[in-house]
Amino acid sequence: MADTRIRSRFDLSGKVAVVTGSSKGIGEAMARGLAEFGASVVVSSRNQESIDEVAQQYRADGLDATAIACHVGDAADRQRLIEQTISTYGRLDILINNAATNPYFGPVEGLTTAAYQKTLDINLTAALELSNLALPHLRASGAGCVIHISSVEGLHASPHFAAYNISKAGLIMLGKSQAAEWATDNVRVNVICPGLVKTKLSRALWEDEATENHMKKLIPLNRMATPDEVAGVAVWLAGPAAGYVTGSVVTVDGGMLG
Ligand SMILES: NC(=O)c1ccc[n+]([C@@H]2O[C@H](COP(=O)([O-])OP(=O)(O)OC[C@H]3O[C@@H](n4cnc5c(N)ncnc54)[C@H](OP(=O)(O)O)[C@@H]3O)[C@@H](O)[C@H]2O)c1
């Protein structure tokens, strides 16, 4: 019989995962990946109808999924997301903070306080608050895990994305700080920094061929990523295969940052 010592370390059976912003794009791919490796997943976004559809599709494919709506900027929604996860499954092992927004594209001197604050509320503060709500359950899990979805924009600055860049840089230090404090409870915290991934969020960068070709020239692999290529990294980070990985920042950028 084949030795499956290493393969079994990717098994997420019995674990429960919450993925914010998982009705589409990278979040949807990560939720599916976790479920395919055995986890029960809570699919979440602002739109109940779209998450119901995703969860329904997963169940039709033999996966375990529940849809719980949550606008991550809303404190009552955040609380309900964690409470309903616990009332449904009785535990929480994996939290992925993935939902994000970018309401302003333009020069930093034109960035209003309102747009700046909204970006930080959704992209950074919500991740802090959700992590804190999840923490007692992650501790009880014995092998809890938080993954923050940052961006290469958190590591280098593209022009005209200041608020987004700041929020994504903050997410990296939030993850590192949590990792340093929560390791004693075996709660691991890691950050994924995708480069250019073909999703609705990045549509302006690929919907016309000339812009996409220009973007591709910046990427050594000469193409944008698919959401599945981020999902594989999340599956690895979520389980025992990455049991000694915490406080790490993993870039998934086709070599962009070198
Ligand atoms: N695509 C890229 O090139 C790229 C690169 C680097 C980093 N990222 C990061 O990857 C993550 C996912 O991006 P994506 O490209 O997959 O985006 P996407 O395809 O636009 O999907 C965004 C998801 O988040 C949900 N969402 C948006 N605002 C929300 C809110 N306030 N509360 C709860 N859910 C919300 C959306 O559903 P509803 O509209 O139904 O709420 C959707 O499920 C983000 O953190 C993004 O910054 C993306």
Short mmCIF file of C-alpha atoms and ligand atoms in Angstrom, two decimals:
data_model
loop_
_atom_site.label_atom_id
_atom_site.label_comp_id
_atom_site.label_asym_id
_atom_site.label_seq_id
_atom_site.Cartn_x
_atom_site.Cartn_y
_atom_site.Cartn_z
CA MET A 1 0.00 0.00 0.00
CA ALA A 2 1.31 3.47 -0.92
CA ASP A 3 2.72 5.57 1.90
CA THR A 4 0.38 8.58 2.25
CA ARG A 5 2.06 10.29 5.22
CA ILE A 6 2.55 13.54 3.34
CA ARG A 7 -0.65 13.41 1.31
CA SER A 8 -2.72 13.03 4.50
CA ARG A 9 -1.31 16.36 5.68
CA PHE A 10 -3.39 18.10 3.02
CA ASP A 11 -6.58 16.49 4.34
CA LEU A 12 -9.01 19.04 5.83
CA SER A 13 -11.74 16.55 6.81
CA GLY A 14 -13.58 17.56 9.98
CA LYS A 15 -12.46 21.18 9.71
CA VAL A 16 -14.82 24.12 9.31
CA ALA A 17 -13.81 27.14 7.22
CA VAL A 18 -15.30 30.59 6.74
CA VAL A 19 -14.28 32.46 3.58
CA THR A 20 -15.46 36.06 3.23
CA GLY A 21 -16.24 37.32 -0.27
CA SER A 22 -16.61 33.81 -1.65
CA SER A 23 -19.49 34.24 -4.12
CA LYS A 24 -16.98 34.64 -6.95
CA GLY A 25 -13.35 35.15 -7.89
CA ILE A 26 -10.49 34.12 -5.63
CA GLY A 27 -12.76 33.63 -2.59
CA GLU A 28 -15.02 31.22 -4.46
CA ALA A 29 -12.01 29.23 -5.70
CA MET A 30 -10.53 29.03 -2.18
CA ALA A 31 -13.85 27.91 -0.66
CA ARG A 32 -14.16 25.19 -3.30
CA GLY A 33 -10.54 24.11 -2.76
CA LEU A 34 -11.00 23.79 1.00
CA ALA A 35 -14.23 21.83 0.49
CA GLU A 36 -12.62 19.51 -2.07
CA PHE A 37 -9.98 18.66 0.54
CA GLY A 38 -12.71 17.75 3.04
CA ALA A 39 -13.59 20.93 4.95
CA SER A 40 -17.12 22.12 5.58
CA VAL A 41 -17.17 25.62 4.15
CA VAL A 42 -19.23 28.70 4.93
CA VAL A 43 -19.66 30.64 1.69
CA SER A 44 -20.25 34.32 2.36
CA SER A 45 -20.73 37.67 0.62
CA ARG A 46 -23.22 40.55 0.75
CA ASN A 47 -25.60 38.87 -1.67
CA GLN A 48 -27.63 35.96 -0.26
CA GLU A 49 -28.84 34.82 -3.66
CA SER A 50 -25.36 34.46 -5.15
CA ILE A 51 -23.92 32.60 -2.14
CA ASP A 52 -26.96 30.30 -2.07
CA GLU A 53 -26.17 29.42 -5.70
CA VAL A 54 -22.50 28.71 -4.92
CA ALA A 55 -23.29 26.58 -1.84
CA GLN A 56 -25.97 24.72 -3.80
CA GLN A 57 -23.46 23.94 -6.56
CA TYR A 58 -20.91 22.66 -4.03
CA ARG A 59 -23.51 20.40 -2.42
CA ALA A 60 -24.50 19.12 -5.88
CA ASP A 61 -20.82 18.23 -6.33
CA GLY A 62 -20.81 16.26 -3.06
CA LEU A 63 -19.12 18.97 -0.99
CA ASP A 64 -20.31 20.36 2.36
CA ALA A 65 -21.28 24.04 2.27
CA THR A 66 -23.54 26.55 4.00
CA ALA A 67 -24.29 30.09 2.81
CA ILE A 68 -24.29 32.89 5.40
CA ALA A 69 -24.51 36.49 4.14
CA CYS A 70 -22.16 39.06 5.66
CA HIS A 71 -21.19 42.59 4.65
CA VAL A 72 -17.77 42.58 6.31
CA GLY A 73 -18.05 46.30 7.06
CA ASP A 74 -21.11 45.71 9.25
CA ALA A 75 -20.45 44.76 12.89
CA ALA A 76 -23.78 42.95 13.35
CA ASP A 77 -23.21 40.94 10.16
CA ARG A 78 -19.71 39.93 11.29
CA GLN A 79 -21.05 38.71 14.63
CA ARG A 80 -23.86 36.80 12.92
CA LEU A 81 -21.42 35.14 10.51
CA ILE A 82 -19.35 33.66 13.32
CA GLU A 83 -22.35 32.83 15.56
CA GLN A 84 -24.26 31.08 12.77
CA THR A 85 -21.14 29.15 11.76
CA ILE A 86 -20.85 27.86 15.34
CA SER A 87 -24.56 27.10 15.62
CA THR A 88 -24.42 25.21 12.30
CA TYR A 89 -21.17 23.29 12.73
CA GLY A 90 -20.18 23.63 16.39
CA ARG A 91 -16.62 24.67 15.55
CA LEU A 92 -14.43 26.96 13.45
CA ASP A 93 -10.91 26.03 12.34
CA ILE A 94 -10.10 28.24 9.36
CA LEU A 95 -10.93 31.91 8.69
CA ILE A 96 -10.02 33.49 5.36
CA ASN A 97 -10.37 37.27 5.21
CA ASN A 98 -10.75 37.77 1.48
CA ALA A 99 -13.49 40.40 0.84
CA ALA A 100 -12.12 43.76 -0.28
CA THR A 101 -13.03 46.97 -2.00
CA ASN A 102 -11.29 49.72 -3.96
CA PRO A 103 -13.69 52.66 -4.29
CA TYR A 104 -11.14 55.25 -5.45
CA PHE A 105 -8.65 55.17 -8.29
CA GLY A 106 -6.68 58.38 -8.65
CA PRO A 107 -3.87 60.53 -7.30
CA VAL A 108 -3.19 60.36 -3.57
CA GLU A 109 -3.82 64.10 -3.12
CA GLY A 110 -7.39 63.58 -4.37
CA LEU A 111 -8.15 60.76 -1.93
CA THR A 112 -11.01 61.85 0.35
CA THR A 113 -11.11 60.87 4.00
CA ALA A 114 -14.42 59.11 3.31
CA ALA A 115 -12.98 56.91 0.55
CA TYR A 116 -9.81 56.26 2.58
CA GLN A 117 -11.85 55.29 5.66
CA LYS A 118 -14.19 53.04 3.70
CA THR A 119 -11.26 51.19 2.14
CA LEU A 120 -9.59 50.65 5.50
CA ASP A 121 -12.88 49.63 7.16
CA ILE A 122 -13.60 46.89 4.60
CA ASN A 123 -10.08 45.71 3.74
CA LEU A 124 -8.35 45.94 7.11
CA THR A 125 -10.52 46.68 10.16
CA ALA A 126 -13.07 44.01 9.21
CA ALA A 127 -10.26 41.43 9.10
CA LEU A 128 -9.12 42.46 12.58
CA GLU A 129 -12.66 42.32 13.99
CA LEU A 130 -13.53 39.00 12.34
CA SER A 131 -10.28 37.45 13.53
CA ASN A 132 -11.04 38.55 17.10
CA LEU A 133 -14.56 37.12 16.91
CA ALA A 134 -13.16 33.86 15.55
CA LEU A 135 -10.24 33.59 17.97
CA PRO A 136 -11.94 31.74 20.87
CA HIS A 137 -13.11 29.09 18.39
CA LEU A 138 -9.74 28.92 16.62
CA ARG A 139 -8.08 28.37 20.01
CA ALA A 140 -10.58 25.64 20.86
CA SER A 141 -9.84 23.98 17.51
CA GLY A 142 -6.28 23.21 18.65
CA ALA A 143 -5.02 23.95 15.12
CA GLY A 144 -6.69 27.21 14.14
CA CYS A 145 -5.69 29.12 11.07
CA VAL A 146 -6.27 32.61 9.69
CA ILE A 147 -5.35 33.60 6.15
CA HIS A 148 -5.51 37.23 5.06
CA ILE A 149 -5.72 37.95 1.34
CA SER A 150 -3.50 40.95 0.80
CA SER A 151 -1.92 41.82 -2.56
CA VAL A 152 1.42 42.60 -4.19
CA GLU A 153 0.08 46.16 -3.77
CA GLY A 154 0.74 45.72 -0.04
CA LEU A 155 4.43 45.17 -0.83
CA HIS A 156 5.07 47.70 -3.58
CA ALA A 157 3.17 50.85 -4.51
CA SER A 158 1.37 51.21 -7.83
CA PRO A 159 0.30 54.77 -8.56
CA HIS A 160 -3.35 55.72 -8.03
CA PHE A 161 -4.15 52.92 -5.58
CA ALA A 162 -3.00 54.60 -2.33
CA ALA A 163 -5.87 53.64 -0.01
CA TYR A 164 -5.97 50.08 -1.34
CA ASN A 165 -2.17 49.78 -1.08
CA ILE A 166 -2.20 51.08 2.50
CA SER A 167 -4.97 48.68 3.52
CA LYS A 168 -3.14 45.73 1.97
CA ALA A 169 0.16 46.69 3.63
CA GLY A 170 -1.70 46.95 6.96
CA LEU A 171 -3.13 43.48 6.47
CA ILE A 172 0.39 42.07 6.21
CA MET A 173 1.42 43.58 9.55
CA LEU A 174 -1.90 42.60 11.13
CA GLY A 175 -1.19 38.98 10.15
CA LYS A 176 2.37 39.08 11.41
CA SER A 177 1.28 40.62 14.74
CA GLN A 178 -1.46 38.03 15.21
CA ALA A 179 0.95 35.23 14.31
CA ALA A 180 3.42 36.42 16.94
CA GLU A 181 0.75 36.53 19.66
CA TRP A 182 -1.38 33.52 18.79
CA ALA A 183 1.33 30.93 18.15
CA THR A 184 1.18 29.85 21.80
CA ASP A 185 -2.38 28.61 21.10
CA ASN A 186 -1.28 26.97 17.84
CA VAL A 187 -3.34 29.48 15.87
CA ARG A 188 -1.33 30.13 12.70
CA VAL A 189 -1.78 33.33 10.71
CA ASN A 190 -0.46 33.83 7.20
CA VAL A 191 -0.90 36.29 4.37
CA ILE A 192 -1.26 35.63 0.65
CA CYS A 193 -0.29 38.38 -1.77
CA PRO A 194 -1.73 37.66 -5.21
CA GLY A 195 -0.41 39.51 -8.24
CA LEU A 196 -2.78 39.89 -11.19
CA VAL A 197 -5.64 37.42 -11.09
CA LYS A 198 -8.36 37.33 -13.73
CA THR A 199 -11.52 38.26 -11.76
CA LYS A 200 -14.26 40.88 -11.76
CA LEU A 201 -12.19 43.09 -9.43
CA SER A 202 -9.30 43.27 -11.90
CA ARG A 203 -11.52 43.53 -15.01
CA ALA A 204 -10.23 46.98 -15.99
CA LEU A 205 -6.78 45.41 -16.45
CA TRP A 206 -7.80 42.65 -18.85
CA GLU A 207 -11.08 43.53 -20.56
CA ASP A 208 -9.37 45.14 -23.52
CA GLU A 209 -6.56 43.26 -25.24
CA ALA A 210 -4.08 46.14 -25.38
CA THR A 211 -4.26 46.72 -21.60
CA GLU A 212 -3.98 43.01 -20.90
CA ASN A 213 -0.93 42.71 -23.16
CA HIS A 214 0.67 45.68 -21.42
CA MET A 215 0.02 44.10 -17.99
CA LYS A 216 1.37 40.72 -19.13
CA LYS A 217 4.70 42.33 -20.03
CA LEU A 218 5.15 43.17 -16.32
CA ILE A 219 4.82 39.51 -15.34
CA PRO A 220 7.72 37.08 -15.94
CA LEU A 221 5.25 34.17 -16.46
CA ASN A 222 3.65 36.45 -19.07
CA ARG A 223 0.04 35.82 -18.04
CA MET A 224 -2.47 36.62 -15.34
CA ALA A 225 -3.26 34.00 -12.70
CA THR A 226 -6.49 32.05 -12.45
CA PRO A 227 -8.29 32.08 -9.08
CA ASP A 228 -7.50 28.34 -8.72
CA GLU A 229 -3.80 29.17 -8.62
CA VAL A 230 -4.37 31.17 -5.43
CA ALA A 231 -6.72 28.50 -4.04
CA GLY A 232 -3.99 25.85 -4.06
CA VAL A 233 -1.82 28.00 -1.82
CA ALA A 234 -4.75 28.61 0.57
CA VAL A 235 -5.44 24.86 0.80
CA TRP A 236 -1.80 24.23 1.67
CA LEU A 237 -1.68 27.03 4.27
CA ALA A 238 -4.99 25.96 5.88
CA GLY A 239 -3.98 22.49 6.97
CA PRO A 240 -1.31 20.38 8.66
CA ALA A 241 0.93 20.47 5.55
CA ALA A 242 1.72 24.06 6.60
CA GLY A 243 1.72 23.26 10.33
CA TYR A 244 5.08 25.02 10.85
CA VAL A 245 4.20 28.03 8.67
CA THR A 246 3.02 31.12 10.53
CA GLY A 247 3.65 34.85 10.11
CA SER A 248 4.53 34.21 6.46
CA VAL A 249 3.76 36.30 3.42
CA VAL A 250 3.33 34.17 0.30
CA THR A 251 3.35 35.95 -3.04
CA VAL A 252 1.42 34.35 -5.92
CA ASP A 253 2.44 36.78 -8.64
CA GLY A 254 3.99 34.96 -11.60
CA GLY A 255 7.37 36.37 -10.58
CA MET A 256 6.26 40.02 -10.72
CA LEU A 257 8.08 41.12 -7.58
CA GLY A 258 11.11 38.99 -8.38
N1 LIG B 1 -7.98 40.01 -8.78
C1 LIG B 1 -6.76 40.40 -8.54
O1 LIG B 1 -5.97 40.64 -9.47
C2 LIG B 1 -6.27 40.55 -7.11
C3 LIG B 1 -4.91 40.81 -6.92
C4 LIG B 1 -4.43 40.94 -5.62
C5 LIG B 1 -5.27 40.79 -4.54
N2 LIG B 1 -6.59 40.53 -4.75
C6 LIG B 1 -7.44 40.38 -3.57
O2 LIG B 1 -8.13 39.15 -3.64
C7 LIG B 1 -9.37 39.28 -2.94
C8 LIG B 1 -10.51 38.80 -3.81
O3 LIG B 1 -10.55 39.58 -4.99
P1 LIG B 1 -11.24 39.08 -6.34
O4 LIG B 1 -10.39 39.58 -7.43
O5 LIG B 1 -11.56 37.64 -6.24
O6 LIG B 1 -12.58 39.96 -6.32
P2 LIG B 1 -14.03 39.71 -6.96
O7 LIG B 1 -13.98 38.70 -8.05
O8 LIG B 1 -14.55 41.07 -7.26
O9 LIG B 1 -14.83 39.08 -5.74
C9 LIG B 1 -15.01 39.82 -4.56
C10 LIG B 1 -15.85 39.04 -3.60
O10 LIG B 1 -15.99 39.80 -2.38
C11 LIG B 1 -17.39 40.03 -2.12
N3 LIG B 1 -17.48 41.32 -1.47
C12 LIG B 1 -17.20 42.55 -1.96
N4 LIG B 1 -17.37 43.48 -1.03
C13 LIG B 1 -17.78 42.82 0.11
C14 LIG B 1 -18.13 43.24 1.40
N5 LIG B 1 -18.11 44.52 1.76
N6 LIG B 1 -18.49 42.29 2.30
C15 LIG B 1 -18.52 41.00 1.97
N7 LIG B 1 -18.21 40.54 0.74
C16 LIG B 1 -17.84 41.46 -0.17
C17 LIG B 1 -18.07 39.91 -3.49
O11 LIG B 1 -19.43 39.50 -3.39
P3 LIG B 1 -20.68 40.50 -3.21
O12 LIG B 1 -20.53 41.58 -4.22
O13 LIG B 1 -21.87 39.60 -3.40
O14 LIG B 1 -20.60 40.99 -1.79
C18 LIG B 1 -17.25 38.77 -4.08
O15 LIG B 1 -17.68 37.53 -3.57
C19 LIG B 1 -9.48 40.74 -2.50
O16 LIG B 1 -9.01 40.87 -1.19
C20 LIG B 1 -8.51 41.44 -3.46
O17 LIG B 1 -8.02 42.66 -2.92
C21 LIG B 1 -7.12 40.40 -6.01
#
